[in-house]
Every structure is written in structure tokens, then in C-alpha cells.
């Protein structure tokens, strides 16, 4: 009886939705298991929005406040945001899995797939829209089953046996379906259409001329009942044939015999095709076929018709013609239009632009600086977009007053690309996008447009196109780029604010996720352009509101999304700002790194069946600190990611931070000192760099790497003057000539002098060769920058190569052995995805602190125990601190905290306390350095306070344990 009562009690505690939750989780496990098995299986696609709403509705915390429970609403219809009206292939039977009205899914996180019983349960309890079913096809190459909901679309040409005519139809298929699976489907589908005619089999032809539209291919086939192309292999996957959506394919039916046969092309046939294009062209303003008259330039070179015929003959014989790109004459409504290049008094410019916008390519060659109507086909410059910014500005001012026409221009340009799920396919189209983004007066309207046309196009750009856009943006001056950057930043901040105040949770709608993704991709283009040509401070790209995006536990929520993104766990993933770490505040990123460290510590304890926190415990001797540290760090079985505890031999005290900081100060001071020989001072003793002639044991460099990692994970700032370039190298960033400044300003300025010379004789007089020299402890060493470099003179022609090789030698090759040992030591402590969020410069700030500080920040953040913050005594104390020079202010910090380094976030981020420590006493001020507490007596007058504080600061050495 007792057991039955206990079971009833447990069931009551599980809540009303426990059965749904258990069934859902069980379904997830069965799906994971099925992916490891060979064969096909039907899965039901469920909208990610529904899953999120459902989880919020059923999986709530029992301790949730009543008002939070009352705000919960039943989830919306199951597939409400995966549906579109038109059915692509109307002939597929209604109940067939490919008769889908599902929209094109851009990302795997738009949906979740579930087992049939889970779907049935959802259908029973919630509103429903018919399920979207997909099949997982086994791919022999990948040796596992995959579920591919993304759809490819084609125009199919087929010879109908009913009316004996060529017909066309649109068809869609899973992107990663095998061709054999698709042909089986097509056979069943067309059999329904052609009853009672018997279709034995189906095969698919891919035409050789992939740019030809359906009407031209039909003309080809009608002439001979042959196909100029090849039959697709049954073992191919759909994605292997889809260069762009709506490509034409030819379906061939086997009835008694196959309807079509391969056209055996001849050289004479190909020759006629090529000659026609070379001599007459296609008449388009833009053409991708290299041999087209529009592109080949034969006549401009003065070649006659016979010469061109000979060239065409050679091209065909050598098989150098890209037949898949061959062009065709097509009449369009924009054939007689000219690019938009100048103001014409008698024309309505907006109406003219509306007409031109019907051709993406024509728009893309508009707004050209110094446009010349007689110059022939316009070639897009990869380095310079050649934009007439005055004309763009004037046009933008007009469009800003005619927003409906502006949106119509956007729709004319890009809506078909969006609906057909096509990327931009050439530089003219990409330039059209660039031009639209130059309408800065109208950019808010363009980016806020509800259907997200421009943002959708940006999301679909490939890496090469994104890089090209950033190249063109390099031509904007500072004010132009700043205006663009501010517009996009404001748009992002506006979206963060909207989502942060969402009634249920942020980024529930797929459209909201995609808008955020599109804005950040565009922001990223601007940021990378600025990297290539700096005009704006990198700090201005940081969006502080990111850390407040989630109302509670923002760092943990963001870290969870970051983990899911890295591990590709799409079912719970929405969006992570960590894809754009340069836009995130460094303090917030450090919180994510800290969480990652704690997660790894917990995982290790779980694997070793430990339950209590573990520590890296060191007991070190002050006089033998390096050897004792090396020995213990090598022998410890505890992961170095765990917190560090330090005990000095024969010294009392529990490490609450003070001994640890003292340990780092002493050991780094010994290791980095020039007397030790591992590092040498550079640039007037401002920084230390690797000694290329060091004879110290490799383990010492490895130890320094470990210490850098340990200091990072233990939040201890190191007093070590390593240059920024060292931390850039630790992060794997490419070092540049600019990085020489911090190490060797004399060499850097020498490079600038060498580059500025226009007289070859001056360079010759320098007597430079491809040989480098360096000095260690007044002894010179020489190395060649390339084989026999000492015999190769530096000239005006090869000086850039000399500068490049010298920079690489100085920063990389010369110190490669020493640096790699340090890097390997660092990686034994610091690994994972969190460290990837930081640039080299940010890593430097995390480990050695900020270069500047303001004591007013510390005053603002200080808490008091026994004093009032507005008392005359405390006001005088701070006035005294502010009057100190920088060196004495650093002594004050060291006296109070055990370190004069400034943490990330500045002094305002420090927890600092001033505690009253007696009255009218002769005792000096003291400090609990472990806790950042200053013990300050209340002296009888201000002069005594000033005198006692000076004595304490003059004698500030070591650390206090009280």
C-alpha cells in the first residue's frame, strides 16, 4: 500500500504534461537510434516555433510564479510557419510525400523532425496543419541515413505520350535525395497521368547547355528527338546537379522503347554554335559566356572574320569551350533600356529607375562614375565599384520621399531571387546589391521592409561574395562608412530591444531569427571592410545591449546557444551572438569563458566519479619557485582548468587570492627577467620578446605558456610586458608589418622609408640584400631570408617581397621553436570554443590587464564599512588619491589588492571596500589583499592621514594576510 501511495504521489508531482514530455523525449531517442541504421524512414517535420511554444507551455518550473503560469498560452498551429500556398508539382497524388506545400527551409534550425506517434499526439492535443513528411535516404558515401528537408526545384521537360507534345512542369525534390529514388517517384507520378499507357521506367537527362531555358531546349529536342546532354547516374545525389534553382532537366520515359536518345554532336555542329556567338553575340548587356561577342574583344583587337573562325576551331579542338555557359538570344522588356548613369532633364528619374530595376544586371551596371555610352560592355572592377556617389545621393533623396516606389524597386530587383531561392550569380548582380546599400538615406526603410527581401539576399551570399562586398566598402570614406555602420548598429539594437521584451521568449519566430542573422551578416561585411582599411575604432562595433538580451541568466542562456551551435544540436538552437564575437563586450565574453571552464571541471569530476570541487594545489618554495612549480604541475593528476591554490613553504595562511597573486608575480618576474636569458628587452626596454639564442630547457617556455593559461582561468593579472603580437600569435592570427612597431620601431620606420623611395639609386645606395641580422647581448647573427639571400640585392622591384619576408622571419621563423613551446603549454590549460571568442588584443587585456585606468572609476564602485561615502573624511581621502601621480596610484592599487594591473572592465568592475579600522590611532593603513579591502583608520586630522598613507605606499611590497 505504501509503495502504491508513493507512486501516486510521484505521478501527481510529474504534472499534467508529463506523458507528452516523456513521449517527445522517447521519440528523440528513437530518431537518434534510427539515424545509425540503414534504410529509409518517414519523418514528420514540425515547425521549430511550435516546438518552442509547446515546451514553454508544458515544461515549466513548478516553482514558477502564478502570474507567469497564467501568461502561458497553448502553442499555435503545428506547421503554421512552414506553409505556403502554391503546390509545386500539381500532378503528384495528394497523399504522396512529395506533394508538399512546405516552404524552402534555409536553416536546419527552422524545423524539427519527429516520429509519427509524437506528431499524432501533437495533433490530438493542439491545432493542426497537415504534416510535412520527408524520407531519410541512405547515402552509401556517408555510411549513415540522413534526413534532408531542404528542397531543390527544377523545370522538367517531358514528351507526353497522350498528345505527343513536349510539355514542362515544375518539380521539387529533397536536396540530398538519390537520383534513383527520385526517378522511382517520377515513374509513379507520371503513371497516374498517362493511364492506361504503361511506363516501365524513367531516366533524367541533364542538358549540356545549362543556361538554355526550356523553350530553347524544346526547340533542340523537337528537331531530332535527341538530347544534347547526358543521362544522370542513379547513384548521384540531387545536390550534385543543382547549380541553381529552376534548372531545366529532361525526363525520358521507357514505354516500348525509350523516347529519346543522345545527340551525337559533331565538331561541325559545335563550330556553327560557337561562330554564331563569337561573330553576332547574344545582344544582352550582360553575358557569362567568355566567347560571346560581348566578351571576347576579337573585333577590338582588329581581328577579321577568318581569324575569329580559326580561333573558334582551335578552342573546339582543344575542348576549351565552357558549353554549360553558352548564351542565347532572349527578348526582355529591358532590352532597349540604358543603364542609369546620369540625370536627363526630360525624364522622371524615379520612373526610369523603376523600369531599369526590372533587370538586376542592368541596375548593377548603373550609377557608374564617368560612364561612357560608347565603351561597350561594362566590366566590373573587383577593387573599385566605380560609383557616382553624387548621383546616388540625389536619387536616394528622391526615393526617400517616395517610399512606395523605393520598395517597388527593391521588389523588382530581388523578389524573384528570394521566391525562387536563388543566390546572386554574378558580379553585376552583386554590384546591384552594393548600390542599394549605398542609398543610406533610405537604408532604414530598406532593412525594415517586412518581407526582408534585402536581408534574405544578404543571408544567402556565399563567402566569396561577402568578401567582395567588403572589398568594395573599403572605398567609402570615414564619414560614409560611419553613417552606414551606425544605421545597421541601430537596427540591431532595435531588434535586440524588441526581442528582449518578447512576452514569451526571444527569437521564437523564424522570421525574427532570420532578420537578426541578416543584420549581423551585413554588419560583419562592414566590420571586415574596416579591418582591411581602418577608419572606425574597433570598439565602436561593440553592441553592449547583447549582454542584456536575456532577462535572466544572460551569460548561461547565451553559452547554451553557443554550445548548441558548435555541437550542431539544432533542435534547441535559435541564434548565438558568438558567431560575431567582435560585436560582443569583452566582459560578457569572459563570463562565457568562465562558464565553459566550470562545465569542463564538472564533466571531469563526473567522469572520475568525484563529487567535490578539485583544485590544482601547489606548495612552492620562494627560493626555488620555478623548479618546485614545474615538478608539481607535471605530476598533478588534476586538470589545470581547475582553480589554483598556492601555499608557500613555512608560511601560514589560507589562499583566498593573495598567495596566488604573489606566486604569479614572483615566478613571472624570474622567468622573464633578461638575466634568465629566455627573453630580451626590445624597443627601448618597453617590451620583452623571445631570445632566439636561448639555451634554457624547453620545459621553461612550456611553463610560461601554462602560467598564462592558469592566470586566465584564475582571474589573476600578470605584471609582464609581453607585446600584443605574442597574444595574436597565441590566437592564431596572421601577424602583419604593423606588428613590428611594438617590437622594433627602427626596423618598421626603415620599411616605410624604403617603400617611399622613387629613385632606384637611393635604394641601391642602402646596400640591402635578402639577408637579415639580429643582435643578442651585443653579438650579431645573420640569416638569409631566401636561398642565397646574401647575394640578392634589394631593388625597387623586389622591395615589397623583402619587407614581407623580413616581417615573417622576424615575427615567426626566428622565434618559432620558443613560441611553439609556449603555445603548447598554453593549450594544455586553455582549449575549447570559448577562447575563440577573443582576439589577440583582447586576450592580452584578459591576462595582463588594461594599459590605462581612471581612479574615479574605483571611487564610484567602492563600498564602505564604518564610513559614509559622502563624509568629509572620505572626500579628502579620494582627493588625496586623485592627486597622486600614476606611479603612486599604481602603488596604491598594489597595496590594496596585491596587483597594480587593471582588469577587463576597468576599475569600475572591481569589488573594493574601505573598512574603518580604529580611531585616533598611530596604526598605519593596511589591507586584506585577498578580498580587496583597505583597512583605513580614522585619524585625528587630514595631515596625519596623508602622512600615514604615504608611509604605507612607500613600503608596499609583498602581500598582507590578516
Short mmCIF file of C-alpha atoms in Angstrom, two decimals, residues 630-948:
data_model
loop_
_atom_site.label_atom_id
_atom_site.label_comp_id
_atom_site.label_asym_id
_atom_site.label_seq_id
_atom_site.Cartn_x
_atom_site.Cartn_y
_atom_site.Cartn_z
CA UNK A 630 57.47 22.72 -12.76
CA UNK A 631 57.68 19.48 -10.80
CA UNK A 632 54.21 19.76 -9.29
CA UNK A 633 52.49 20.94 -12.49
CA UNK A 634 53.95 17.95 -14.33
CA UNK A 635 52.95 15.42 -11.68
CA UNK A 636 49.45 16.64 -10.81
CA UNK A 637 46.60 14.38 -11.91
CA UNK A 638 44.11 17.22 -11.63
CA UNK A 639 43.16 19.13 -14.79
CA UNK A 640 44.87 22.51 -14.96
CA UNK A 641 41.48 24.03 -15.75
CA UNK A 642 40.57 23.64 -12.06
CA UNK A 643 41.06 26.53 -9.61
CA UNK A 644 44.61 27.10 -8.37
CA UNK A 645 45.55 27.11 -4.66
CA UNK A 646 49.06 28.15 -3.61
CA UNK A 647 50.86 27.59 -0.30
CA UNK A 648 54.36 28.93 0.36
CA UNK A 649 56.60 26.59 2.34
CA UNK A 650 56.91 27.57 6.03
CA UNK A 651 54.33 30.36 5.64
CA UNK A 652 50.93 30.34 7.28
CA UNK A 653 47.70 31.37 5.66
CA UNK A 654 44.88 30.11 3.50
CA UNK A 655 44.96 31.11 -0.14
CA UNK A 656 41.98 33.37 -0.75
CA UNK A 657 43.77 35.13 -3.58
CA UNK A 658 46.80 36.83 -2.04
CA UNK A 659 49.34 33.96 -2.14
CA UNK A 660 48.18 33.08 -5.62
CA UNK A 661 48.84 36.59 -6.92
CA UNK A 662 52.19 36.61 -5.11
CA UNK A 663 53.11 33.29 -6.73
CA UNK A 664 52.42 34.61 -10.24
CA UNK A 665 54.30 37.84 -9.56
CA UNK A 666 57.42 36.10 -8.27
CA UNK A 667 57.64 33.31 -10.85
CA UNK A 668 56.98 35.52 -13.89
CA UNK A 669 59.46 38.06 -12.61
CA UNK A 670 62.15 35.37 -12.51
CA UNK A 671 61.28 33.73 -15.84
CA UNK A 672 61.02 36.92 -17.87
CA UNK A 673 63.96 38.80 -16.43
CA UNK A 674 66.76 39.26 -19.00
CA UNK A 675 69.19 37.65 -16.54
CA UNK A 676 67.41 34.35 -17.09
CA UNK A 677 68.13 34.52 -20.82
CA UNK A 678 64.73 33.39 -22.12
CA UNK A 679 63.59 36.87 -23.18
CA UNK A 680 65.35 40.02 -24.24
CA UNK A 681 64.15 43.64 -23.94
CA UNK A 682 63.07 45.33 -27.18
CA UNK A 683 62.07 48.82 -28.28
CA UNK A 684 63.91 50.76 -25.57
CA UNK A 685 63.08 48.16 -22.91
CA UNK A 686 59.32 48.70 -23.28
CA UNK A 687 58.54 45.03 -24.07
CA UNK A 688 60.14 41.60 -23.79
CA UNK A 689 60.48 39.22 -26.75
CA UNK A 690 61.81 35.70 -27.23
CA UNK A 691 65.57 35.29 -27.19
CA UNK A 692 66.32 33.35 -30.41
CA UNK A 693 69.62 32.23 -28.88
CA UNK A 694 68.17 31.00 -25.60
CA UNK A 695 69.76 27.84 -24.17
CA UNK A 696 67.18 27.26 -21.45
CA UNK A 697 65.40 23.91 -21.30
CA UNK A 698 62.24 23.74 -23.46
CA UNK A 699 60.15 22.97 -20.37
CA UNK A 700 60.64 26.55 -19.16
CA UNK A 701 58.90 28.05 -22.22
CA UNK A 702 56.14 25.47 -21.82
CA UNK A 703 55.83 26.53 -18.16
CA UNK A 704 55.28 30.16 -19.16
CA UNK A 705 52.50 29.06 -21.53
CA UNK A 706 50.86 27.11 -18.69
CA UNK A 707 51.18 30.10 -16.37
CA UNK A 708 49.48 32.35 -18.93
CA UNK A 709 46.61 29.85 -19.10
CA UNK A 710 46.41 29.42 -15.33
CA UNK A 711 46.32 33.19 -14.78
CA UNK A 712 43.48 33.47 -17.33
CA UNK A 713 41.33 30.81 -15.65
CA UNK A 714 42.12 32.11 -12.14
CA UNK A 715 41.49 35.80 -12.92
CA UNK A 716 45.00 36.88 -11.91
CA UNK A 717 46.54 39.67 -13.95
CA UNK A 718 50.24 39.26 -14.72
CA UNK A 719 52.80 42.03 -14.46
CA UNK A 720 54.64 41.05 -17.63
CA UNK A 721 55.47 43.26 -20.61
CA UNK A 722 54.71 40.93 -23.50
CA UNK A 723 53.75 42.67 -26.76
CA UNK A 724 50.33 42.37 -28.38
CA UNK A 725 51.80 40.35 -31.26
CA UNK A 726 52.60 37.46 -28.87
CA UNK A 727 48.93 37.17 -27.92
CA UNK A 728 47.88 37.47 -31.56
CA UNK A 729 50.13 34.51 -32.32
CA UNK A 730 48.61 32.55 -29.42
CA UNK A 731 45.20 33.13 -31.04
CA UNK A 732 46.48 32.04 -34.44
CA UNK A 733 46.00 35.47 -36.02
CA UNK A 734 48.10 36.40 -39.01
CA UNK A 735 50.85 38.81 -37.99
CA UNK A 736 51.48 41.88 -40.12
CA UNK A 737 54.09 44.52 -40.78
CA UNK A 738 52.25 46.83 -38.35
CA UNK A 739 53.09 44.41 -35.53
CA UNK A 740 56.77 45.29 -35.95
CA UNK A 741 56.12 48.73 -34.44
CA UNK A 742 55.79 47.41 -30.91
CA UNK A 743 58.98 45.33 -31.13
CA UNK A 744 61.35 47.24 -33.37
CA UNK A 745 60.29 50.75 -34.34
CA UNK A 746 63.63 51.39 -36.06
CA UNK A 747 63.11 48.50 -38.48
CA UNK A 748 59.48 49.46 -39.04
CA UNK A 749 60.33 53.06 -39.95
CA UNK A 750 63.11 51.70 -42.17
CA UNK A 751 60.48 49.74 -44.11
CA UNK A 752 58.43 52.92 -44.56
CA UNK A 753 61.48 54.82 -45.84
CA UNK A 754 62.28 52.00 -48.26
CA UNK A 755 58.74 51.95 -49.59
CA UNK A 756 58.56 55.71 -50.12
CA UNK A 757 61.65 55.94 -52.35
CA UNK A 758 61.05 56.56 -56.05
CA UNK A 759 64.69 56.77 -57.12
CA UNK A 760 66.23 53.28 -57.65
CA UNK A 761 69.69 54.70 -56.94
CA UNK A 762 68.73 55.64 -53.36
CA UNK A 763 67.61 52.04 -52.70
CA UNK A 764 70.81 50.79 -54.31
CA UNK A 765 72.86 53.04 -52.03
CA UNK A 766 71.36 51.30 -48.96
CA UNK A 767 73.24 48.10 -49.95
CA UNK A 768 70.45 45.87 -48.66
CA UNK A 769 70.32 42.17 -49.52
CA UNK A 770 67.82 39.40 -48.74
CA UNK A 771 69.77 38.73 -45.57
CA UNK A 772 68.73 39.68 -42.04
CA UNK A 773 70.73 40.42 -38.93
CA UNK A 774 69.85 40.49 -35.27
CA UNK A 775 71.75 41.20 -32.10
CA UNK A 776 71.65 39.34 -28.77
CA UNK A 777 73.76 40.66 -25.91
CA UNK A 778 75.90 42.75 -28.32
CA UNK A 779 76.65 39.78 -30.58
CA UNK A 780 75.44 39.84 -34.22
CA UNK A 781 73.79 36.91 -36.02
CA UNK A 782 72.88 36.60 -39.71
CA UNK A 783 70.30 34.59 -41.67
CA UNK A 784 69.16 34.51 -45.30
CA UNK A 785 65.54 35.42 -46.00
CA UNK A 786 65.58 33.15 -49.06
CA UNK A 787 68.18 30.77 -50.55
CA UNK A 788 71.45 32.65 -51.20
CA UNK A 789 69.75 35.80 -49.97
CA UNK A 790 73.05 37.47 -49.10
CA UNK A 791 73.80 37.56 -52.85
CA UNK A 792 70.43 39.05 -53.89
CA UNK A 793 70.21 42.85 -53.78
CA UNK A 794 67.03 44.64 -52.70
CA UNK A 795 65.70 46.77 -55.57
CA UNK A 796 62.69 48.97 -56.22
CA UNK A 797 61.06 45.98 -57.95
CA UNK A 798 61.53 43.40 -55.17
CA UNK A 799 61.37 45.63 -52.06
CA UNK A 800 57.81 44.53 -51.15
CA UNK A 801 58.95 40.89 -51.20
CA UNK A 802 61.89 41.86 -48.96
CA UNK A 803 59.60 43.58 -46.43
CA UNK A 804 57.20 40.63 -46.44
CA UNK A 805 59.92 38.02 -45.96
CA UNK A 806 61.71 40.06 -43.29
CA UNK A 807 58.47 40.54 -41.30
CA UNK A 808 57.65 36.83 -41.46
CA UNK A 809 61.23 35.91 -40.46
CA UNK A 810 61.37 38.37 -37.55
CA UNK A 811 57.94 37.60 -36.06
CA UNK A 812 57.62 33.90 -36.92
CA UNK A 813 60.59 31.91 -38.18
CA UNK A 814 63.28 33.44 -35.95
CA UNK A 815 61.42 32.52 -32.73
CA UNK A 816 59.39 29.56 -33.99
CA UNK A 817 60.84 26.98 -31.59
CA UNK A 818 60.45 29.14 -28.49
CA UNK A 819 56.95 30.30 -29.39
CA UNK A 820 55.63 26.82 -30.22
CA UNK A 821 56.79 25.54 -26.81
CA UNK A 822 54.95 28.39 -25.09
CA UNK A 823 51.84 27.88 -27.26
CA UNK A 824 51.73 24.15 -26.49
CA UNK A 825 51.98 24.88 -22.77
CA UNK A 826 49.14 27.41 -23.07
CA UNK A 827 46.95 24.88 -24.90
CA UNK A 828 47.37 22.27 -22.16
CA UNK A 829 45.36 24.66 -19.98
CA UNK A 830 43.21 26.67 -22.38
CA UNK A 831 41.23 24.95 -25.12
CA UNK A 832 37.64 24.69 -26.29
CA UNK A 833 35.41 27.14 -28.10
CA UNK A 834 35.33 29.93 -25.52
CA UNK A 835 38.86 31.16 -26.21
CA UNK A 836 37.95 31.56 -29.90
CA UNK A 837 35.72 34.48 -28.96
CA UNK A 838 38.72 36.67 -28.15
CA UNK A 839 41.10 38.49 -30.42
CA UNK A 840 44.80 38.58 -29.59
CA UNK A 841 44.46 42.11 -28.27
CA UNK A 842 41.56 41.06 -26.02
CA UNK A 843 43.50 38.04 -24.76
CA UNK A 844 46.29 40.41 -23.80
CA UNK A 845 43.81 42.50 -21.80
CA UNK A 846 42.49 39.40 -20.02
CA UNK A 847 45.98 38.23 -19.00
CA UNK A 848 47.94 41.43 -18.33
CA UNK A 849 45.15 43.98 -17.94
CA UNK A 850 44.26 47.31 -19.48
CA UNK A 851 47.02 49.83 -20.27
CA UNK A 852 45.20 52.84 -18.73
CA UNK A 853 42.91 53.46 -15.78
CA UNK A 854 40.91 56.16 -14.04
CA UNK A 855 40.79 56.28 -10.21
CA UNK A 856 37.38 57.94 -10.39
CA UNK A 857 36.01 54.60 -11.62
CA UNK A 858 37.32 52.93 -8.45
CA UNK A 859 35.82 55.68 -6.28
CA UNK A 860 32.44 55.20 -7.94
CA UNK A 861 32.37 51.43 -7.35
CA UNK A 862 33.76 51.45 -3.77
CA UNK A 863 31.64 50.17 -0.85
CA UNK A 864 32.14 51.35 2.74
CA UNK A 865 32.07 49.64 6.11
CA UNK A 866 32.02 52.10 9.03
CA UNK A 867 32.25 55.21 6.82
CA UNK A 868 29.71 57.26 4.89
CA UNK A 869 30.62 57.73 1.25
CA UNK A 870 29.84 61.47 1.39
CA UNK A 871 31.70 62.22 4.64
CA UNK A 872 34.35 64.94 4.63
CA UNK A 873 36.99 62.41 5.68
CA UNK A 874 36.29 60.08 2.72
CA UNK A 875 36.09 63.02 0.30
CA UNK A 876 39.53 64.19 1.46
CA UNK A 877 40.88 60.64 1.15
CA UNK A 878 39.82 60.41 -2.51
CA UNK A 879 41.11 63.89 -3.30
CA UNK A 880 44.43 62.71 -1.90
CA UNK A 881 44.42 59.58 -4.11
CA UNK A 882 43.49 61.58 -7.23
CA UNK A 883 46.39 64.00 -6.59
CA UNK A 884 48.97 61.17 -6.74
CA UNK A 885 50.96 60.61 -9.90
CA UNK A 886 50.32 57.47 -11.98
CA UNK A 887 53.19 55.54 -10.40
CA UNK A 888 51.94 56.19 -6.87
CA UNK A 889 48.36 55.38 -7.87
CA UNK A 890 49.62 52.02 -9.10
CA UNK A 891 51.37 51.54 -5.74
CA UNK A 892 48.04 52.24 -4.04
CA UNK A 893 46.33 49.56 -6.14
CA UNK A 894 49.12 47.11 -5.41
CA UNK A 895 48.93 47.89 -1.68
CA UNK A 896 45.17 47.27 -1.57
CA UNK A 897 44.79 44.35 -3.96
CA UNK A 898 48.22 42.74 -4.36
CA UNK A 899 48.31 43.79 -8.03
CA UNK A 900 48.63 47.04 -9.96
CA UNK A 901 47.11 45.52 -13.10
CA UNK A 902 43.76 46.85 -14.37
CA UNK A 903 41.12 44.17 -15.02
CA UNK A 904 38.88 43.98 -18.07
CA UNK A 905 36.02 46.36 -17.49
CA UNK A 906 38.31 48.84 -15.73
CA UNK A 907 38.42 49.75 -12.07
CA UNK A 908 34.65 50.20 -12.01
CA UNK A 909 34.33 46.41 -12.31
CA UNK A 910 36.40 45.76 -9.16
CA UNK A 911 34.78 44.92 -5.83
CA UNK A 912 36.62 47.28 -3.49
CA UNK A 913 35.81 48.02 0.15
CA UNK A 914 37.13 50.68 2.56
CA UNK A 915 36.64 49.48 6.12
CA UNK A 916 37.01 51.64 9.21
CA UNK A 917 39.90 50.32 11.34
CA UNK A 918 40.01 52.23 14.61
CA UNK A 919 40.02 55.92 15.55
CA UNK A 920 42.74 58.33 16.68
CA UNK A 921 45.43 55.67 16.35
CA UNK A 922 49.04 55.59 15.23
CA UNK A 923 48.49 52.37 13.31
CA UNK A 924 49.27 52.52 9.58
CA UNK A 925 46.63 51.71 6.91
CA UNK A 926 46.69 48.03 5.95
CA UNK A 927 44.82 45.77 3.55
CA UNK A 928 43.23 42.38 3.10
CA UNK A 929 44.65 41.93 -0.41
CA UNK A 930 42.80 38.63 -0.85
CA UNK A 931 39.46 40.45 -0.61
CA UNK A 932 40.40 43.92 -1.95
CA UNK A 933 39.67 45.53 1.43
CA UNK A 934 41.51 48.63 2.62
CA UNK A 935 41.65 48.90 6.43
CA UNK A 936 41.69 52.66 6.97
CA UNK A 937 41.90 54.16 10.50
CA UNK A 938 40.09 57.44 11.12
CA UNK A 939 42.98 59.74 12.05
CA UNK A 940 42.50 62.90 14.09
CA UNK A 941 43.36 65.19 11.18
CA UNK A 942 43.95 65.20 7.42
CA UNK A 943 47.69 65.75 7.73
CA UNK A 944 48.09 62.51 9.69
CA UNK A 945 46.06 60.63 7.08
CA UNK A 946 48.32 61.97 4.32
CA UNK A 947 51.50 61.10 6.24
CA UNK A 948 50.43 57.57 7.23
#
